[in-house]
């Protein structure tokens, strides 16, 4: 049995050193210089190339290096393969802090004062009044974000696939309740996993329901957002502004209109960054579980895709 690490676009030296130290008896291979993959039973993956998945006849477990599993093409895997992801309370807490800081900055008009300062303008204005905030996705991250907003005086709604009852959160579920969920929101946060059902969900049809001054915050995946329709909606004053942490293409190309749009704030996919130590501990537990045929932790429901 061997373990393959296939994480592209980052330096994996520290990760490999920690895995080697914690799993001295396990053969670890690092993509792409890994030779024959016949004995690989466990793959740790992030942005893995499609060609990989056809070369693993003895695959048992795929572990995502992050919370999202959208980079793992589940339709290409045999039904017996289990898929796990990272779940970390610190990640939820960091996400809640990111969202709250942007929501409060918008409410208190921080961005406007930076613009006025550059022009040496003294222009006091009241804070924005709107407090209706909606969170798409009430999972590990969305629930904590919704609660944090509620604790800070916002009137919070949440939307999920299955119906939920949560303290101080008005819960909506399913396609049929999406429009009521979005109605006249002042803040719309996306924390959905990327699946066929959620792809492109942030579109002009949805924006038509929220308030004209609404701040959209997308921290889920770039493919949730119809980028062209976002710019149209902002320019037509159907939507106020947007904070975007994730993009269809990352890094965001230098020529992309988001960089210079006065009503779009760009951050480089940093809303909640998992610490290597937490990740390594969870990965090691799952490798050991795979070796001893025990249940893995934080496995997802492959039939749902998240
Ligand atoms: P979870 O799987 O824990 O939660 C997903 C939530 O979305 C659940 O409430 C689920 O509903 C809901 N949902 C899924 N599909 C639908 C649907 N079709 N209609 C309505 N609701 C739906 O995910 P996490 O909270 O852990 O993470 C969410 C996403 O955040 C990740 O997939 C990733 O893309 C992104 N992320 C971004 C980071 C960043 O730094 N920008 C960092 C980490 C994650 P139900 O409860 O009924 O199942
Ligand atoms: C994740 C991410 O899914 O960082 O963990 O986006």
CSV table of C-alpha atoms and ligand atoms in Angstrom, one decimal:
chain,number,residue,atom,x,y,z
A,1,UNK,CA,0.0,0.0,0.0
A,2,UNK,CA,1.3,3.5,-0.8
A,3,UNK,CA,0.0,7.1,-0.4
A,4,UNK,CA,0.1,9.6,-3.3
A,5,UNK,CA,0.3,13.3,-2.6
A,6,UNK,CA,-1.0,15.2,-5.7
A,7,UNK,CA,-1.3,18.9,-4.8
A,8,UNK,CA,-0.4,21.2,-7.7
A,9,UNK,CA,0.3,25.0,-7.5
A,10,UNK,CA,2.0,25.0,-4.1
A,11,UNK,CA,5.3,24.0,-2.5
A,12,UNK,CA,4.8,20.7,-0.7
A,13,UNK,CA,8.2,20.3,1.0
A,14,UNK,CA,7.0,21.1,4.5
A,15,UNK,CA,3.9,19.0,4.1
A,16,UNK,CA,5.9,16.0,2.9
A,17,UNK,CA,8.4,16.4,5.7
A,18,UNK,CA,5.6,16.3,8.3
A,19,UNK,CA,3.9,13.3,6.7
A,20,UNK,CA,7.2,11.4,6.5
A,21,UNK,CA,7.9,12.1,10.2
A,22,UNK,CA,4.5,11.0,11.3
A,23,UNK,CA,4.2,8.0,9.0
A,24,UNK,CA,7.7,6.5,8.9
A,25,UNK,CA,6.5,3.1,7.8
A,26,UNK,CA,4.3,4.3,4.9
A,27,UNK,CA,5.5,4.7,1.4
A,28,UNK,CA,4.7,8.3,0.3
A,29,UNK,CA,4.8,9.3,-3.4
A,30,UNK,CA,4.7,12.9,-4.7
A,31,UNK,CA,3.1,13.7,-8.0
A,32,UNK,CA,4.4,13.9,-10.8
A,33,UNK,CA,7.6,12.0,-10.2
A,34,UNK,CA,6.0,9.0,-8.7
A,35,UNK,CA,6.4,6.1,-11.1
A,36,UNK,CA,3.9,3.2,-11.1
A,37,UNK,CA,0.7,4.0,-9.2
A,38,UNK,CA,-0.7,0.4,-9.0
A,39,UNK,CA,-0.1,0.2,-5.2
A,40,UNK,CA,-1.6,3.6,-4.4
A,41,UNK,CA,-4.7,3.2,-2.1
A,42,UNK,CA,-4.9,6.7,-0.6
A,43,UNK,CA,-4.6,10.0,-2.6
A,44,UNK,CA,-4.2,13.4,-1.0
A,45,UNK,CA,-5.4,15.8,-3.7
A,46,UNK,CA,-5.8,19.5,-4.5
A,47,UNK,CA,-6.0,20.7,-8.1
A,48,UNK,CA,-5.0,17.2,-9.3
A,49,UNK,CA,-4.9,16.8,-13.1
A,50,UNK,CA,-7.7,14.7,-14.7
A,51,UNK,CA,-5.3,12.2,-16.2
A,52,UNK,CA,-4.4,11.0,-12.7
A,53,UNK,CA,-7.7,9.4,-11.8
A,54,UNK,CA,-7.5,6.7,-14.6
A,55,UNK,CA,-4.2,5.4,-13.2
A,56,UNK,CA,-5.2,4.2,-9.8
A,57,UNK,CA,-6.6,0.6,-9.9
A,58,UNK,CA,-6.4,0.1,-6.2
A,59,UNK,CA,-7.7,3.4,-4.9
A,60,UNK,CA,-9.7,3.3,-1.7
A,61,UNK,CA,-9.7,6.9,-0.3
A,62,UNK,CA,-9.3,10.3,-1.8
A,63,UNK,CA,-8.7,13.0,0.8
A,64,UNK,CA,-9.2,16.7,-0.2
A,65,UNK,CA,-6.5,19.0,1.0
A,66,UNK,CA,-9.2,21.6,1.8
A,67,UNK,CA,-12.8,21.9,2.9
A,68,UNK,CA,-14.1,21.8,-0.6
A,69,UNK,CA,-14.2,18.7,-2.7
A,70,UNK,CA,-15.2,20.2,-6.0
A,71,UNK,CA,-11.7,19.5,-7.4
A,72,UNK,CA,-12.2,15.7,-7.1
A,73,UNK,CA,-14.1,14.3,-10.2
A,74,UNK,CA,-16.3,11.9,-8.3
A,75,UNK,CA,-17.9,10.7,-11.5
A,76,UNK,CA,-14.6,9.2,-12.6
A,77,UNK,CA,-14.1,7.2,-9.4
A,78,UNK,CA,-15.4,3.7,-8.7
A,79,UNK,CA,-18.4,3.6,-6.3
A,80,UNK,CA,-16.3,1.9,-3.6
A,81,UNK,CA,-13.9,4.9,-3.3
A,82,UNK,CA,-14.5,7.1,-0.2
A,83,UNK,CA,-13.9,10.9,-0.3
A,84,UNK,CA,-12.9,12.9,2.8
A,85,UNK,CA,-12.4,16.7,3.4
A,86,UNK,CA,-10.9,19.0,6.0
A,87,UNK,CA,-13.2,20.1,8.8
A,88,UNK,CA,-11.7,22.6,11.3
A,89,UNK,CA,-13.4,24.8,13.8
A,90,UNK,CA,-10.6,27.4,13.4
A,91,UNK,CA,-11.5,27.6,9.7
A,92,UNK,CA,-15.1,28.4,10.5
A,93,UNK,CA,-14.0,31.0,13.0
A,94,UNK,CA,-11.6,32.7,10.5
A,95,UNK,CA,-14.4,32.6,7.9
A,96,UNK,CA,-16.8,34.3,10.3
A,97,UNK,CA,-14.3,37.0,11.1
A,98,UNK,CA,-13.6,37.6,7.4
A,99,UNK,CA,-17.4,38.0,6.7
A,100,UNK,CA,-18.1,40.1,9.7
A,101,UNK,CA,-15.3,42.5,9.0
A,102,UNK,CA,-16.5,43.1,5.4
A,103,UNK,CA,-20.1,43.4,6.5
A,104,UNK,CA,-19.2,46.0,9.2
A,105,UNK,CA,-16.8,47.9,6.9
A,106,UNK,CA,-19.7,48.2,4.4
A,107,UNK,CA,-22.2,49.2,7.1
A,108,UNK,CA,-19.9,51.9,8.4
A,109,UNK,CA,-18.8,53.1,4.9
A,110,UNK,CA,-15.1,52.6,5.4
A,111,UNK,CA,-14.4,52.3,1.7
A,112,UNK,CA,-16.1,55.7,1.0
A,113,UNK,CA,-14.0,57.5,3.6
A,114,UNK,CA,-10.8,56.1,2.1
A,115,UNK,CA,-11.9,57.6,-1.3
A,116,UNK,CA,-12.9,60.9,0.4
A,117,UNK,CA,-9.6,61.1,2.3
A,118,UNK,CA,-7.7,60.8,-1.0
A,119,UNK,CA,-9.6,63.9,-2.1
A,120,UNK,CA,-9.2,65.7,1.3
A,121,UNK,CA,-13.0,65.8,1.7
A,122,UNK,CA,-14.7,66.0,5.1
A,123,UNK,CA,-18.0,64.3,4.4
A,124,UNK,CA,-19.7,62.7,7.5
A,125,UNK,CA,-22.5,60.3,6.8
A,126,UNK,CA,-24.6,58.0,8.9
A,127,UNK,CA,-23.9,54.3,8.9
A,128,UNK,CA,-26.1,52.2,6.5
A,129,UNK,CA,-29.3,51.1,8.1
A,130,UNK,CA,-29.9,47.7,6.4
A,131,UNK,CA,-29.4,44.7,8.7
A,132,UNK,CA,-30.9,41.9,6.7
A,133,UNK,CA,-28.2,39.3,6.0
A,134,UNK,CA,-28.5,36.0,4.2
A,135,UNK,CA,-26.1,33.1,4.1
A,136,UNK,CA,-26.4,30.6,1.3
A,137,UNK,CA,-25.2,27.3,2.8
A,138,UNK,CA,-25.6,26.3,6.5
A,139,UNK,CA,-22.8,23.8,6.8
A,140,UNK,CA,-19.6,23.8,8.9
A,141,UNK,CA,-18.8,27.4,7.8
A,142,UNK,CA,-22.2,28.9,7.0
A,143,UNK,CA,-23.7,28.1,10.3
A,144,UNK,CA,-20.9,29.8,12.2
A,145,UNK,CA,-21.0,32.8,9.9
A,146,UNK,CA,-24.8,33.1,10.3
A,147,UNK,CA,-24.5,32.9,14.1
A,148,UNK,CA,-21.6,35.5,14.2
A,149,UNK,CA,-23.7,38.0,12.1
A,150,UNK,CA,-26.7,37.4,14.4
A,151,UNK,CA,-24.6,38.0,17.5
A,152,UNK,CA,-23.6,41.3,16.0
A,153,UNK,CA,-27.1,42.6,15.6
A,154,UNK,CA,-28.0,41.5,12.0
A,155,UNK,CA,-31.3,39.9,11.2
A,156,UNK,CA,-30.0,36.7,9.6
A,157,UNK,CA,-31.5,34.2,7.2
A,158,UNK,CA,-29.9,31.0,6.0
A,159,UNK,CA,-30.6,28.7,3.0
A,160,UNK,CA,-29.7,25.0,2.8
A,161,UNK,CA,-30.7,21.9,0.9
A,162,UNK,CA,-32.4,20.2,3.8
A,163,UNK,CA,-34.8,22.1,6.2
A,164,UNK,CA,-33.1,23.3,9.5
A,165,UNK,CA,-34.1,24.9,12.8
A,166,UNK,CA,-31.3,27.2,14.1
A,167,UNK,CA,-31.4,29.6,17.0
A,168,UNK,CA,-32.0,33.2,15.8
A,169,UNK,CA,-31.6,32.3,12.2
A,170,UNK,CA,-34.6,32.3,9.9
A,171,UNK,CA,-34.1,29.1,7.9
A,172,UNK,CA,-35.1,28.5,4.3
A,173,UNK,CA,-34.4,25.4,2.2
A,174,UNK,CA,-34.7,24.2,-1.4
A,175,UNK,CA,-35.1,25.8,-4.7
A,176,UNK,CA,-38.7,26.8,-4.0
A,177,UNK,CA,-37.7,29.0,-1.0
A,178,UNK,CA,-34.7,30.7,-2.6
A,179,UNK,CA,-36.6,33.8,-3.7
A,180,UNK,CA,-38.2,34.4,-0.3
A,181,UNK,CA,-34.8,33.8,1.3
A,182,UNK,CA,-33.2,36.5,-0.9
A,183,UNK,CA,-36.0,39.0,-0.7
A,184,UNK,CA,-34.6,42.6,0.1
A,185,UNK,CA,-31.4,41.3,1.6
A,186,UNK,CA,-28.8,44.0,2.4
A,187,UNK,CA,-26.0,41.4,2.6
A,188,UNK,CA,-25.8,38.1,0.7
A,189,UNK,CA,-23.0,35.6,1.6
A,190,UNK,CA,-22.3,32.5,-0.5
A,191,UNK,CA,-20.9,29.5,1.4
A,192,UNK,CA,-22.3,26.7,-0.8
A,193,UNK,CA,-20.2,23.8,-2.0
A,194,UNK,CA,-19.7,23.8,-5.8
A,195,UNK,CA,-22.0,21.1,-7.4
A,196,UNK,CA,-24.1,20.9,-10.5
A,197,UNK,CA,-27.0,22.3,-8.5
A,198,UNK,CA,-25.1,25.4,-7.2
A,199,UNK,CA,-23.0,26.2,-10.3
A,200,UNK,CA,-23.9,29.8,-11.4
A,201,UNK,CA,-26.4,30.3,-8.6
A,202,UNK,CA,-25.1,33.9,-8.1
A,203,UNK,CA,-26.8,35.4,-11.2
A,204,UNK,CA,-29.0,38.3,-12.2
A,205,UNK,CA,-32.2,36.3,-11.5
A,206,UNK,CA,-31.1,36.0,-7.8
A,207,UNK,CA,-29.8,39.6,-7.7
A,208,UNK,CA,-33.2,40.9,-8.7
A,209,UNK,CA,-34.6,39.8,-5.3
A,210,UNK,CA,-32.1,41.5,-3.0
A,211,UNK,CA,-32.0,45.2,-2.1
A,212,UNK,CA,-30.4,47.6,-4.7
A,213,UNK,CA,-27.7,48.5,-2.2
A,214,UNK,CA,-27.0,44.8,-1.3
A,215,UNK,CA,-23.3,43.7,-0.7
A,216,UNK,CA,-22.6,40.3,-2.2
A,217,UNK,CA,-19.8,38.4,-0.6
A,218,UNK,CA,-18.7,35.2,-2.4
A,219,UNK,CA,-16.2,33.1,-0.5
A,220,UNK,CA,-17.3,29.7,-1.8
A,221,UNK,CA,-16.1,29.1,-5.4
A,222,UNK,CA,-15.7,31.4,-8.4
A,223,UNK,CA,-18.0,29.1,-10.5
A,224,UNK,CA,-20.9,30.0,-8.3
A,225,UNK,CA,-20.9,33.5,-9.7
A,226,UNK,CA,-21.9,34.6,-13.2
A,227,UNK,CA,-19.2,37.3,-13.4
A,228,UNK,CA,-20.7,39.1,-16.4
A,229,UNK,CA,-24.1,39.3,-14.8
A,230,UNK,CA,-22.5,40.6,-11.5
A,231,UNK,CA,-20.9,43.6,-13.3
A,232,UNK,CA,-24.2,44.2,-15.3
A,233,UNK,CA,-26.2,44.1,-12.1
A,234,UNK,CA,-23.9,46.6,-10.3
A,235,UNK,CA,-23.6,48.9,-13.2
A,236,UNK,CA,-27.5,48.9,-13.6
A,237,UNK,CA,-27.7,49.6,-9.8
A,238,UNK,CA,-29.7,46.4,-9.2
A,239,UNK,CA,-26.9,45.4,-6.7
A,240,UNK,CA,-24.7,47.6,-4.6
A,241,UNK,CA,-21.2,46.1,-4.5
A,242,UNK,CA,-19.3,42.9,-4.1
A,243,UNK,CA,-16.5,41.4,-2.1
A,244,UNK,CA,-15.0,38.4,-3.9
A,245,UNK,CA,-12.4,36.0,-2.5
A,246,UNK,CA,-12.8,33.2,-5.1
A,247,UNK,CA,-12.7,33.4,-8.9
A,248,UNK,CA,-13.4,31.2,-11.9
A,249,UNK,CA,-9.7,31.6,-12.8
A,250,UNK,CA,-7.2,31.9,-10.0
A,251,UNK,CA,-4.9,33.8,-9.8
A,252,UNK,CA,-7.3,36.4,-11.2
A,253,UNK,CA,-5.9,37.5,-14.5
A,254,UNK,CA,-4.2,40.9,-14.5
A,255,UNK,CA,-6.6,42.1,-17.3
A,256,UNK,CA,-9.8,41.1,-15.4
A,257,UNK,CA,-12.3,44.0,-14.9
A,258,UNK,CA,-12.8,43.1,-11.2
A,259,UNK,CA,-9.4,44.5,-10.3
A,260,UNK,CA,-10.3,48.1,-11.2
A,261,UNK,CA,-14.1,48.1,-10.6
A,262,UNK,CA,-14.8,50.7,-7.9
A,263,UNK,CA,-17.6,48.6,-6.4
A,264,UNK,CA,-15.7,45.3,-6.3
A,265,UNK,CA,-13.2,44.3,-3.6
A,266,UNK,CA,-10.9,41.5,-4.5
A,267,UNK,CA,-9.0,39.2,-2.0
A,268,UNK,CA,-6.8,36.3,-3.1
A,269,UNK,CA,-8.7,33.3,-1.8
A,270,UNK,CA,-7.7,33.9,1.8
A,271,UNK,CA,-11.0,34.1,3.6
A,272,UNK,CA,-10.2,31.0,5.7
A,273,UNK,CA,-6.8,29.4,5.3
A,274,UNK,CA,-6.3,26.0,7.0
A,275,UNK,CA,-3.3,25.6,9.1
A,276,UNK,CA,-0.9,22.9,8.0
A,277,UNK,CA,-0.8,21.3,11.4
A,278,UNK,CA,-4.6,20.7,11.5
A,279,UNK,CA,-4.6,19.4,8.0
A,280,UNK,CA,-1.7,17.0,8.6
A,281,UNK,CA,-3.2,15.6,11.8
A,282,UNK,CA,-6.5,14.8,9.9
A,283,UNK,CA,-4.7,13.4,6.9
A,284,UNK,CA,-2.6,11.1,9.0
A,285,UNK,CA,-5.6,9.9,10.9
A,286,UNK,CA,-7.3,9.0,7.7
A,287,UNK,CA,-4.3,7.3,6.2
A,288,UNK,CA,-4.1,5.1,9.3
A,289,UNK,CA,-7.8,4.4,9.1
A,290,UNK,CA,-7.4,3.4,5.4
A,291,UNK,CA,-4.5,1.1,6.3
A,292,UNK,CA,-6.4,-0.6,9.1
A,293,UNK,CA,-9.8,-0.7,7.3
A,294,UNK,CA,-11.4,1.6,9.9
A,295,UNK,CA,-14.0,4.3,9.1
A,296,UNK,CA,-12.4,7.5,7.8
A,297,UNK,CA,-13.2,11.0,9.4
A,298,UNK,CA,-15.0,13.8,7.6
A,299,UNK,CA,-16.1,11.6,4.7
A,300,UNK,CA,-18.6,13.2,2.4
A,301,UNK,CA,-21.7,11.8,0.8
A,302,UNK,CA,-20.4,11.1,-2.7
A,303,UNK,CA,-24.0,10.8,-4.1
A,304,UNK,CA,-24.7,14.5,-3.1
A,305,UNK,CA,-21.2,15.7,-4.3
A,306,UNK,CA,-20.3,17.5,-1.0
B,1,LIG,P1,-20.6,22.0,4.1
B,1,LIG,O1,-20.6,20.8,3.2
B,1,LIG,O2,-20.4,21.7,5.6
B,1,LIG,O3,-22.0,22.8,4.0
B,1,LIG,C1,-22.6,23.0,2.8
B,1,LIG,C2,-24.0,23.7,3.0
B,1,LIG,O4,-24.5,24.0,1.7
B,1,LIG,C3,-25.0,22.8,3.6
B,1,LIG,O5,-25.8,23.5,4.5
B,1,LIG,C4,-25.8,22.2,2.5
B,1,LIG,O6,-27.2,21.9,2.8
B,1,LIG,C5,-25.8,23.4,1.6
B,1,LIG,N1,-26.1,23.0,0.2
B,1,LIG,C6,-25.4,22.2,-0.6
B,1,LIG,N2,-26.0,22.0,-1.8
B,1,LIG,C7,-27.1,22.8,-1.7
B,1,LIG,C8,-28.2,23.1,-2.7
B,1,LIG,N3,-28.2,22.5,-3.9
B,1,LIG,N4,-29.2,23.9,-2.3
B,1,LIG,C9,-29.2,24.5,-1.1
B,1,LIG,N5,-28.2,24.3,-0.1
B,1,LIG,C10,-27.2,23.5,-0.5
B,1,LIG,O7,-19.5,23.0,3.5
B,1,LIG,P2,-18.6,24.0,4.3
B,1,LIG,O8,-19.5,24.9,5.1
B,1,LIG,O9,-17.5,23.3,5.0
B,1,LIG,O10,-17.9,24.8,3.1
B,1,LIG,C11,-18.6,25.5,2.1
B,1,LIG,C12,-17.7,25.9,1.0
B,1,LIG,O11,-16.8,26.9,1.4
B,1,LIG,C13,-16.6,24.8,0.5
B,1,LIG,O12,-17.2,23.8,-0.3
B,1,LIG,C14,-15.6,25.6,-0.2
B,1,LIG,O13,-16.0,25.8,-1.6
B,1,LIG,C15,-15.7,27.0,0.5
B,1,LIG,N6,-14.5,27.3,1.2
B,1,LIG,C16,-13.8,28.5,0.9
B,1,LIG,C17,-12.7,28.9,1.7
B,1,LIG,C18,-12.1,30.2,1.4
B,1,LIG,O14,-11.0,30.5,1.9
B,1,LIG,N7,-12.6,31.0,0.5
B,1,LIG,C19,-12.2,28.1,2.7
B,1,LIG,C20,-12.9,26.9,3.0
B,1,LIG,C21,-14.1,26.5,2.2
B,1,LIG,P3,-27.5,20.7,3.8
B,1,LIG,O15,-27.1,21.2,5.2
B,1,LIG,O16,-29.0,20.5,3.7
B,1,LIG,O17,-26.7,19.5,3.4
B,2,LIG,C1,-11.1,25.1,0.8
B,2,LIG,C2,-10.6,26.4,0.3
B,2,LIG,O1,-12.0,24.5,0.2
B,2,LIG,O2,-9.5,26.9,0.8
B,2,LIG,O3,-10.5,24.6,1.9
B,2,LIG,O4,-11.2,27.0,-0.6
